[in-house]
Amino acid sequence: MLRWIRQQLGFDPPHQSDTRTVYIANRFPQHGHYIPQRFADNRIISSKYTIWNFVPKNLFEQFRRIANFYFLIIFLVQLMIDTPTSPVTSGLPLFFVITVTAIKQGYEDWLRHKADNEVNGAPVFVVRSGSLVQTRSKNIRVGDIVRVAKDETFPADLVLLSSDRAEGTCHITTASLDGETNLKTHYAVPETAVCQSVSRLEALQAVVECQQPEADLYRFVGRITVTQQGEEIVRPLGPENLLLRGARLKNTKEIFGVAVYTGMESKMALNYKCKSQKRSAVEKSMNTFLIIYLGILLFEAILSTILKYAWQAEQKWDEPFYNQKTEQEKNSSKILKFISDFLAFLVLYNFIIPISLYVTVEMQKFLGSFFIGWDLDLYHEETDQKAQVNTSDLNEELGQVEYVFTDKTGTLTENEMQFRECSINGIKYQEINGKLVPEGMTEDSPDGSVSHVNREESLFLKAVSLCHTVQISYDQTDGFGDMPFSHANGFSPQMEYYASSPDEKALVEATKRMGVTFMGNNGETMDIKTFGKSEKYKLLHVLEFDANRRRMSVILQTPSGETVLFTKGAESAILPYAKSGEIDKTRLHVDEFALKGLRTLVVAWRRFSVDEYREVDRRLHEARTALQQREERLAEVFSFIERDLELLGATGVEDKLQEKVQETIEALRLAGIKVWVLTGDKHETAVSVSLSCGHFHRTMNILELVQQKSDNECAEQLRRLARRIKEDHVIQHGLVVDGASLSLALREHEKLFMEVCKNCSAVLCCRMAPLQKAKVVRLLKTSLEKPITLAIGDGANDVSMIQEAHVGIGIMGKEGRQAVRNSDYAIARFKFLSKLLLVHGHFYYIRIATLVQYFFYKNVCFITPQFLYQFFCLFSQQTLYDSVYLTLYNICFTSLPILVYSLFEQLVHPHVLQSKPALYRDISKNSMLSFKTFLYWTLLGFCHAFVFFFGSYILMGEDTSLMGNGQILRASRQLMFGNWTFGTLVFTVMVITVTLKLALETHFWTWINHFVTWGSIAFYFVFSLFYGGIIWPFLHTQDMYFVFVQLLSSGSAWFAIIIIVIGCLFPDVIKKVFYRHLQPTNTQKSQMEEDKISVSSEYDTAESRNRGEDNWQLLAASPPPAHGAALSSPSLLKPTGASAVWTPCAASQRGRAAAHGWAGWWSE
């Protein structure tokens, strides 16, 4: 227990060393000095709370919110000192908000607990005491040998020991981890691969040493030491030996693996992303407004306290005859009395801070986010994917975007590769009908078809078909390991290639069409069929692709026994290391391919002598078995191997643009949004695609910042570009930057670089590393203007950019789901971005901006009369409203109309917003929550509050006389009216006015708006009648008894209500009409155009209806034609016309019978 407490406090971390030692089957050393390492159990915990800590933890989290904490302080003050209002008035709304939020969070956490219990309780088989034992997943310990059967998911991170195949391989899919659906091959080391039975596994003596848990799914460094006949054999372990929790076993009957990472230490659990809290501009504005209103509250409380003591300076007001002070009051400290009075006024005015604002905003965001998922325009039918909302906190931020940063491959393009051209030994070739034809020749040319290829062409095709990590899947499930060889004779109609990269799949499929077919890879040999002849290559080593090297290689032993290296990669990663071959011609061809928008790869090879390969093998083994700095050592060895290359050629693969990309980019540009394309592709390819997708225009002046070698050179080029932008009288400029130049620009010349970028309409960054993408986003995000940024991408390399931007959007593409999992929103295609921003973003922003302003407005209306009333009651802290009204004003009487408004309001029809992207500019720069707008709503609230108070005072004063005891005496009927009557009148006027004010702001009316608007007013009247009309036994005092009934029985009260409501809202109507006609915004112009179209269409419908009725009257006056007769002009009467005008015709008794006759004739 003490150790657990120390671990929780951070004094005793569970992992003391950089590595962990796992004894397979938990056979620990027998000597007494060994102390077992402590590892986590296999329980997955995604829940936040337990039954014991839910209440304290949830309360702590909720009271971290400044508004909740503020109301808690007010509630405690009401409990401690004598305040004018009951503690219930603050406590009940606070309790309501806290309870609703706690129930929501508790329910969500209960669902997480339920899901955790299902996972942790799943049955698994473990090897213990020489037999297979069934247990629960949560009982697996590090070191246990686990058996997993076909189509089951791995219950922990396992190092593969053996499978049902002799070579110890298995196939898995990691779709639930990174979305990649292709089959991946994993391997067991040869010494454990033979242990295919429980008895042999029980006799296995082996130890795994590996790094401590880390979140990177694709990194694993370890080694296994197997003891056989007293000899220790050490083998390296890498990602290809590790089976990750959550992945699924495919095309393999069963495997055995040893658990190395369990529970919350598994890589899947470490990738549970705690999203960084992104805060929207609206939320920041809301917090600023809260601070301003807090200042207003403090000012009113201090002013009231000072005026109270100024008033009481006169003896007659300090201690009037009806309120003599006690001895304790006379002797009490004046400072404490001043503080007590100040706190009492603070409590009296505290409702100016709207506590229900937070809960309403949360509900609006949560419920409003469903509209994105329900929008059929954002649904992609081909892939059956709808838009997805991962966080609803940023809905309104979609309406404020100023910069869009987009990836190219898979985002602007389909990521569906098609082989188009290649260059072999300095000669360009095209694929025509599955044949490789030299450029300038046709398929029918005598020398066009490559049926008998020369040595260079054959070697190139073999290199492309062997240098990859493609897997093959067959429909048959058993004996998959032998499939490639049993199907070597060509009978493999079900064979399908799977690759993690679409480029690799396109290239292997292309070589297959050209006669060199990849038949399979069993981990030791690779089989290809070259023009019908089978060849086996022994696979010695795979040098995996990485983003820094930008190439991958395989080392093979050819059928003739020669050891060769095949490598492919970006031209910048291959050409500098090539020493022979047609280097200049190939470079020229690569540039030509890139100008056509093709993705290029360069292919090369190298032969090894026996001594050279021995040295390579030794170095690779040392680097791969190193536990420390393995990546750095491998990088050194790879550089040593991949040099002195002989160039074979290059490939050009086309990635076609997605549908409507050009229209989407143009719409964003018209909306005032600047689009930056950040891609890893080479310069020429990226520029070509930018031109084809409309990111760059043909008339645009393209500026370049590429191939800069030093800081000084980069700075000088930036200055030249800045001068050129000022001197050139071109409307639009485009900028192209490469990764190396960008690094120099960001290092010393950020300000100059930003100045150039901001003057460009479009920016293209090519040859970008993932972290560089994030740096560019951060640079814009933190610039002086602090623009709102959006990043959109589909691959794992876009995750850092997506997380850095204010709004991150993932594309559900073919490069896995990492981008989607780490994004705020996910869509299936780039074209959906225009509706997401221009329509949903527009609506969300307008709705929540109005919600925030309206909340502050109605609370100013609510509490200002309370402040004014103190001038009429000698600042005695007498409350104007009954405590029940104080409590229910924000919770019941005025809450639903604004919530419904914030869910359904549409200032303009969605089609208009999409067809006129410039309307997006009307709401940019947080214009609806500017200080000017905030001031307008606040002053409007104060004005309305003054009209409520003094209007009621003046209008009721005409019919009443104020008596000395503070009661109002009705002269005519001698009914007693006190301050509760006056306060109720003010409150009634206020509820009606603030509700109707929202009705004036509503443009899009639904039946729900009507129901909650008029229903809220009706509910207030019904509630007040019941509350004041019945003596409730559980109430200690009932000041409001019969007050509301008496108030409504007064004609002057009704007159006052109507006059005051009209007096408040009429100037607002005049202002709206005035501004709408003299200074309309673009949005208001669109509304008027929409209204005209609507009226015009209604008029046309009515006209056609009248014409139809007239035609039927004419028909009724004439007899129907004889059977079989034909009309002279068939167009006069059509089936649609007959059915459409039947209803108006039926209203005419005179024409009904004749109409039936005509209709019957028509049907015949």
PDB file of C-alpha atoms in Angstrom, residues 159-345:
ATOM      1  CA  VAL A 159       6.284 -10.939 -29.089  1.00  0.00           C
ATOM      2  CA  LEU A 160       5.512 -13.649 -31.647  1.00  0.00           C
ATOM      3  CA  LEU A 161       7.023 -17.014 -30.615  1.00  0.00           C
ATOM      4  CA  SER A 162       5.474 -19.389 -33.159  1.00  0.00           C
ATOM      5  CA  SER A 163       2.538 -19.923 -35.501  1.00  0.00           C
ATOM      6  CA  ASP A 164       0.937 -22.895 -37.227  1.00  0.00           C
ATOM      7  CA  ARG A 165       3.371 -22.340 -40.111  1.00  0.00           C
ATOM      8  CA  ALA A 166       6.808 -23.902 -40.116  1.00  0.00           C
ATOM      9  CA  GLU A 167       8.509 -20.605 -40.906  1.00  0.00           C
ATOM     10  CA  GLY A 168       6.803 -18.893 -37.929  1.00  0.00           C
ATOM     11  CA  THR A 169       5.000 -16.125 -39.829  1.00  0.00           C
ATOM     12  CA  CYS A 170       1.502 -14.774 -39.375  1.00  0.00           C
ATOM     13  CA  HIS A 171      -0.657 -12.132 -41.024  1.00  0.00           C
ATOM     14  CA  ILE A 172      -2.485  -9.393 -39.142  1.00  0.00           C
ATOM     15  CA  THR A 173      -4.561  -6.276 -39.823  1.00  0.00           C
ATOM     16  CA  THR A 174      -4.147  -3.134 -37.737  1.00  0.00           C
ATOM     17  CA  ALA A 175      -7.334  -1.408 -38.902  1.00  0.00           C
ATOM     18  CA  SER A 176      -8.453  -0.646 -35.343  1.00  0.00           C
ATOM     19  CA  LEU A 177      -5.086   0.974 -34.562  1.00  0.00           C
ATOM     20  CA  ASP A 178      -4.203   2.994 -37.657  1.00  0.00           C
ATOM     21  CA  GLY A 179      -7.001   2.150 -40.105  1.00  0.00           C
ATOM     22  CA  GLU A 180      -4.740   0.281 -42.527  1.00  0.00           C
ATOM     23  CA  THR A 181      -6.677  -2.687 -43.883  1.00  0.00           C
ATOM     24  CA  ASN A 182      -3.800  -4.336 -45.732  1.00  0.00           C
ATOM     25  CA  LEU A 183      -2.355  -7.587 -44.411  1.00  0.00           C
ATOM     26  CA  LYS A 184       0.959  -7.225 -42.609  1.00  0.00           C
ATOM     27  CA  THR A 185       3.364 -10.110 -42.114  1.00  0.00           C
ATOM     28  CA  HIS A 186       4.995 -10.611 -38.724  1.00  0.00           C
ATOM     29  CA  TYR A 187       7.799 -13.035 -37.927  1.00  0.00           C
ATOM     30  CA  ALA A 188       9.022 -15.259 -35.118  1.00  0.00           C
ATOM     31  CA  VAL A 189      12.745 -15.851 -34.641  1.00  0.00           C
ATOM     32  CA  PRO A 190      13.823 -19.260 -36.008  1.00  0.00           C
ATOM     33  CA  GLU A 191      14.743 -20.647 -32.546  1.00  0.00           C
ATOM     34  CA  THR A 192      11.185 -20.187 -31.201  1.00  0.00           C
ATOM     35  CA  ALA A 193       9.280 -20.744 -34.480  1.00  0.00           C
ATOM     36  CA  VAL A 194       9.704 -24.511 -34.062  1.00  0.00           C
ATOM     37  CA  CYS A 195       7.862 -24.460 -30.697  1.00  0.00           C
ATOM     38  CA  GLN A 196       4.410 -25.105 -32.133  1.00  0.00           C
ATOM     39  CA  SER A 197       3.018 -27.221 -29.274  1.00  0.00           C
ATOM     40  CA  VAL A 198       2.298 -26.434 -25.629  1.00  0.00           C
ATOM     41  CA  SER A 199       4.823 -29.029 -24.436  1.00  0.00           C
ATOM     42  CA  ARG A 200       7.654 -27.518 -26.493  1.00  0.00           C
ATOM     43  CA  LEU A 201       6.738 -23.987 -25.335  1.00  0.00           C
ATOM     44  CA  GLU A 202       6.784 -25.206 -21.724  1.00  0.00           C
ATOM     45  CA  ALA A 203      10.355 -26.436 -22.243  1.00  0.00           C
ATOM     46  CA  LEU A 204      11.457 -23.169 -23.924  1.00  0.00           C
ATOM     47  CA  GLN A 205      14.081 -21.244 -21.985  1.00  0.00           C
ATOM     48  CA  ALA A 206      14.262 -17.696 -23.263  1.00  0.00           C
ATOM     49  CA  VAL A 207      14.475 -14.114 -22.024  1.00  0.00           C
ATOM     50  CA  VAL A 208      13.201 -10.990 -23.817  1.00  0.00           C
ATOM     51  CA  GLU A 209      14.949  -7.673 -23.196  1.00  0.00           C
ATOM     52  CA  CYS A 210      13.202  -4.632 -24.607  1.00  0.00           C
ATOM     53  CA  GLN A 211      12.629  -0.930 -24.117  1.00  0.00           C
ATOM     54  CA  GLN A 212      10.097   0.386 -21.617  1.00  0.00           C
ATOM     55  CA  PRO A 213       6.609   1.126 -23.033  1.00  0.00           C
ATOM     56  CA  GLU A 214       6.238   4.016 -25.483  1.00  0.00           C
ATOM     57  CA  ALA A 215       3.347   5.225 -27.622  1.00  0.00           C
ATOM     58  CA  ASP A 216       4.955   4.923 -31.071  1.00  0.00           C
ATOM     59  CA  LEU A 217       3.081   2.103 -32.843  1.00  0.00           C
ATOM     60  CA  TYR A 218       5.867   1.548 -35.352  1.00  0.00           C
ATOM     61  CA  ARG A 219       8.868   1.431 -33.023  1.00  0.00           C
ATOM     62  CA  PHE A 220      10.006  -1.524 -30.946  1.00  0.00           C
ATOM     63  CA  VAL A 221      13.583  -2.238 -29.877  1.00  0.00           C
ATOM     64  CA  GLY A 222      14.474  -5.481 -28.160  1.00  0.00           C
ATOM     65  CA  ARG A 223      16.316  -8.787 -28.305  1.00  0.00           C
ATOM     66  CA  ILE A 224      15.549 -12.348 -27.339  1.00  0.00           C
ATOM     67  CA  THR A 225      18.107 -14.691 -25.789  1.00  0.00           C
ATOM     68  CA  VAL A 226      17.244 -18.374 -26.303  1.00  0.00           C
ATOM     69  CA  THR A 227      19.154 -21.029 -24.331  1.00  0.00           C
ATOM     70  CA  GLN A 228      19.593 -24.263 -26.281  1.00  0.00           C
ATOM     71  CA  GLN A 229      21.757 -27.060 -24.908  1.00  0.00           C
ATOM     72  CA  GLY A 230      23.606 -24.619 -22.668  1.00  0.00           C
ATOM     73  CA  GLU A 231      24.316 -22.185 -25.515  1.00  0.00           C
ATOM     74  CA  GLU A 232      22.776 -18.696 -25.591  1.00  0.00           C
ATOM     75  CA  ILE A 233      21.551 -17.486 -28.985  1.00  0.00           C
ATOM     76  CA  VAL A 234      20.746 -13.746 -29.282  1.00  0.00           C
ATOM     77  CA  ARG A 235      18.317 -12.515 -31.924  1.00  0.00           C
ATOM     78  CA  PRO A 236      17.151  -8.909 -32.563  1.00  0.00           C
ATOM     79  CA  LEU A 237      13.489  -7.992 -32.140  1.00  0.00           C
ATOM     80  CA  GLY A 238      11.808  -5.155 -34.024  1.00  0.00           C
ATOM     81  CA  PRO A 239       8.294  -3.970 -34.935  1.00  0.00           C
ATOM     82  CA  GLU A 240       7.924  -6.955 -37.286  1.00  0.00           C
ATOM     83  CA  ASN A 241       8.123  -9.318 -34.263  1.00  0.00           C
ATOM     84  CA  LEU A 242       5.596  -7.439 -32.087  1.00  0.00           C
ATOM     85  CA  LEU A 243       1.840  -8.108 -32.251  1.00  0.00           C
ATOM     86  CA  LEU A 244      -0.003  -5.076 -30.931  1.00  0.00           C
ATOM     87  CA  ARG A 245      -3.041  -5.210 -28.694  1.00  0.00           C
ATOM     88  CA  GLY A 246      -6.137  -4.413 -30.756  1.00  0.00           C
ATOM     89  CA  ALA A 247      -4.747  -5.846 -34.008  1.00  0.00           C
ATOM     90  CA  ARG A 248      -6.492  -8.924 -35.463  1.00  0.00           C
ATOM     91  CA  LEU A 249      -5.008 -12.250 -36.604  1.00  0.00           C
ATOM     92  CA  LYS A 250      -5.844 -13.097 -40.232  1.00  0.00           C
ATOM     93  CA  ASN A 251      -5.228 -16.070 -42.549  1.00  0.00           C
ATOM     94  CA  THR A 252      -3.407 -17.929 -39.755  1.00  0.00           C
ATOM     95  CA  LYS A 253      -4.962 -20.709 -37.638  1.00  0.00           C
ATOM     96  CA  GLU A 254      -3.235 -19.810 -34.377  1.00  0.00           C
ATOM     97  CA  ILE A 255      -0.167 -18.194 -32.897  1.00  0.00           C
ATOM     98  CA  PHE A 256       1.653 -18.246 -29.542  1.00  0.00           C
ATOM     99  CA  GLY A 257       3.191 -15.072 -28.161  1.00  0.00           C
ATOM    100  CA  VAL A 258       4.702 -13.841 -24.911  1.00  0.00           C
ATOM    101  CA  ALA A 259       3.144 -10.782 -23.277  1.00  0.00           C
ATOM    102  CA  VAL A 260       5.673  -7.921 -22.978  1.00  0.00           C
ATOM    103  CA  TYR A 261       3.388  -4.886 -22.485  1.00  0.00           C
ATOM    104  CA  THR A 262       0.048  -5.284 -20.717  1.00  0.00           C
ATOM    105  CA  GLY A 263      -2.965  -3.153 -19.842  1.00  0.00           C
ATOM    106  CA  MET A 264      -2.364   0.578 -19.763  1.00  0.00           C
ATOM    107  CA  GLU A 265       1.266   0.025 -20.812  1.00  0.00           C
ATOM    108  CA  SER A 266       0.283  -1.476 -24.184  1.00  0.00           C
ATOM    109  CA  LYS A 267       0.891   0.745 -27.202  1.00  0.00           C
ATOM    110  CA  MET A 268      -2.818   0.977 -27.956  1.00  0.00           C
ATOM    111  CA  ALA A 269      -3.536   2.305 -24.447  1.00  0.00           C
ATOM    112  CA  LEU A 270      -0.609   4.735 -24.605  1.00  0.00           C
ATOM    113  CA  ASN A 271      -2.160   6.107 -27.802  1.00  0.00           C
ATOM    114  CA  TYR A 272      -5.421   6.949 -26.055  1.00  0.00           C
ATOM    115  CA  LYS A 273      -5.221  10.601 -26.893  1.00  0.00           C
ATOM    116  CA  CYS A 274      -6.007  13.177 -24.271  1.00  0.00           C
ATOM    117  CA  LYS A 275      -6.847  15.937 -26.693  1.00  0.00           C
ATOM    118  CA  SER A 276      -5.201  19.228 -25.947  1.00  0.00           C
ATOM    119  CA  GLN A 277      -7.928  21.639 -24.938  1.00  0.00           C
ATOM    120  CA  LYS A 278      -8.535  23.831 -27.967  1.00  0.00           C
ATOM    121  CA  ARG A 279     -10.535  26.922 -27.045  1.00  0.00           C
ATOM    122  CA  SER A 280     -12.631  28.719 -29.628  1.00  0.00           C
ATOM    123  CA  ALA A 281     -12.577  32.477 -30.196  1.00  0.00           C
ATOM    124  CA  VAL A 282     -16.186  32.630 -28.942  1.00  0.00           C
ATOM    125  CA  GLU A 283     -15.214  31.011 -25.654  1.00  0.00           C
ATOM    126  CA  LYS A 284     -12.385  33.501 -25.200  1.00  0.00           C
ATOM    127  CA  SER A 285     -14.772  36.401 -25.929  1.00  0.00           C
ATOM    128  CA  MET A 286     -17.280  34.921 -23.486  1.00  0.00           C
ATOM    129  CA  ASN A 287     -14.683  34.851 -20.715  1.00  0.00           C
ATOM    130  CA  THR A 288     -13.725  38.471 -21.490  1.00  0.00           C
ATOM    131  CA  PHE A 289     -17.376  39.534 -21.269  1.00  0.00           C
ATOM    132  CA  LEU A 290     -17.716  37.680 -17.969  1.00  0.00           C
ATOM    133  CA  ILE A 291     -14.810  39.653 -16.532  1.00  0.00           C
ATOM    134  CA  ILE A 292     -16.401  42.933 -17.734  1.00  0.00           C
ATOM    135  CA  TYR A 293     -19.715  42.005 -16.142  1.00  0.00           C
ATOM    136  CA  LEU A 294     -17.907  41.034 -12.966  1.00  0.00           C
ATOM    137  CA  GLY A 295     -16.486  44.570 -13.004  1.00  0.00           C
ATOM    138  CA  ILE A 296     -20.007  46.007 -13.466  1.00  0.00           C
ATOM    139  CA  LEU A 297     -21.221  43.877 -10.554  1.00  0.00           C
ATOM    140  CA  LEU A 298     -18.423  45.068  -8.254  1.00  0.00           C
ATOM    141  CA  PHE A 299     -19.034  48.688  -9.301  1.00  0.00           C
ATOM    142  CA  GLU A 300     -22.761  48.442  -8.533  1.00  0.00           C
ATOM    143  CA  ALA A 301     -22.112  46.744  -5.190  1.00  0.00           C
ATOM    144  CA  ILE A 302     -19.457  49.299  -4.116  1.00  0.00           C
ATOM    145  CA  LEU A 303     -21.595  52.253  -5.291  1.00  0.00           C
ATOM    146  CA  SER A 304     -24.652  50.939  -3.450  1.00  0.00           C
ATOM    147  CA  THR A 305     -22.647  50.426  -0.260  1.00  0.00           C
ATOM    148  CA  ILE A 306     -21.171  53.959  -0.415  1.00  0.00           C
ATOM    149  CA  LEU A 307     -24.570  55.536  -1.156  1.00  0.00           C
ATOM    150  CA  LYS A 308     -26.131  53.597   1.706  1.00  0.00           C
ATOM    151  CA  TYR A 309     -23.669  55.085   4.189  1.00  0.00           C
ATOM    152  CA  ALA A 310     -23.985  58.522   2.584  1.00  0.00           C
ATOM    153  CA  TRP A 311     -27.757  58.296   3.030  1.00  0.00           C
ATOM    154  CA  GLN A 312     -27.435  57.089   6.614  1.00  0.00           C
ATOM    155  CA  ALA A 313     -25.244  60.061   7.517  1.00  0.00           C
ATOM    156  CA  GLU A 314     -28.535  61.746   8.452  1.00  0.00           C
ATOM    157  CA  GLN A 315     -29.787  60.602  11.862  1.00  0.00           C
ATOM    158  CA  LYS A 316     -33.393  60.131  10.773  1.00  0.00           C
ATOM    159  CA  TRP A 317     -32.349  57.607   8.100  1.00  0.00           C
ATOM    160  CA  ASP A 318     -29.600  55.954  10.168  1.00  0.00           C
ATOM    161  CA  GLU A 319     -31.965  54.913  12.977  1.00  0.00           C
ATOM    162  CA  PRO A 320     -35.621  55.615  12.109  1.00  0.00           C
ATOM    163  CA  PHE A 321     -38.279  55.147  14.766  1.00  0.00           C
ATOM    164  CA  TYR A 322     -39.549  51.942  13.188  1.00  0.00           C
ATOM    165  CA  ASN A 323     -36.117  50.278  13.009  1.00  0.00           C
ATOM    166  CA  GLN A 324     -34.180  50.906  16.211  1.00  0.00           C
ATOM    167  CA  LYS A 325     -30.667  49.399  16.422  1.00  0.00           C
ATOM    168  CA  THR A 326     -29.817  46.762  19.016  1.00  0.00           C
ATOM    169  CA  GLU A 327     -26.873  47.146  21.382  1.00  0.00           C
ATOM    170  CA  GLN A 328     -24.920  44.577  19.394  1.00  0.00           C
ATOM    171  CA  GLU A 329     -25.447  46.533  16.156  1.00  0.00           C
ATOM    172  CA  LYS A 330     -24.386  49.786  17.853  1.00  0.00           C
ATOM    173  CA  ASN A 331     -21.157  48.225  19.181  1.00  0.00           C
ATOM    174  CA  SER A 332     -20.223  46.245  16.056  1.00  0.00           C
ATOM    175  CA  SER A 333     -17.170  47.175  13.972  1.00  0.00           C
ATOM    176  CA  LYS A 334     -17.940  49.645  11.168  1.00  0.00           C
ATOM    177  CA  ILE A 335     -15.413  47.954   8.871  1.00  0.00           C
ATOM    178  CA  LEU A 336     -17.071  44.552   9.341  1.00  0.00           C
ATOM    179  CA  LYS A 337     -20.476  46.193   8.844  1.00  0.00           C
ATOM    180  CA  PHE A 338     -19.227  47.815   5.606  1.00  0.00           C
ATOM    181  CA  ILE A 339     -17.874  44.473   4.349  1.00  0.00           C
ATOM    182  CA  SER A 340     -21.113  42.740   5.340  1.00  0.00           C
ATOM    183  CA  ASP A 341     -23.185  45.351   3.454  1.00  0.00           C
ATOM    184  CA  PHE A 342     -20.899  45.094   0.435  1.00  0.00           C
ATOM    185  CA  LEU A 343     -21.298  41.288   0.371  1.00  0.00           C
ATOM    186  CA  ALA A 344     -25.061  41.668   0.786  1.00  0.00           C
ATOM    187  CA  PHE A 345     -25.224  43.934  -2.282  1.00  0.00           C
TER     188      PHE A 345
END
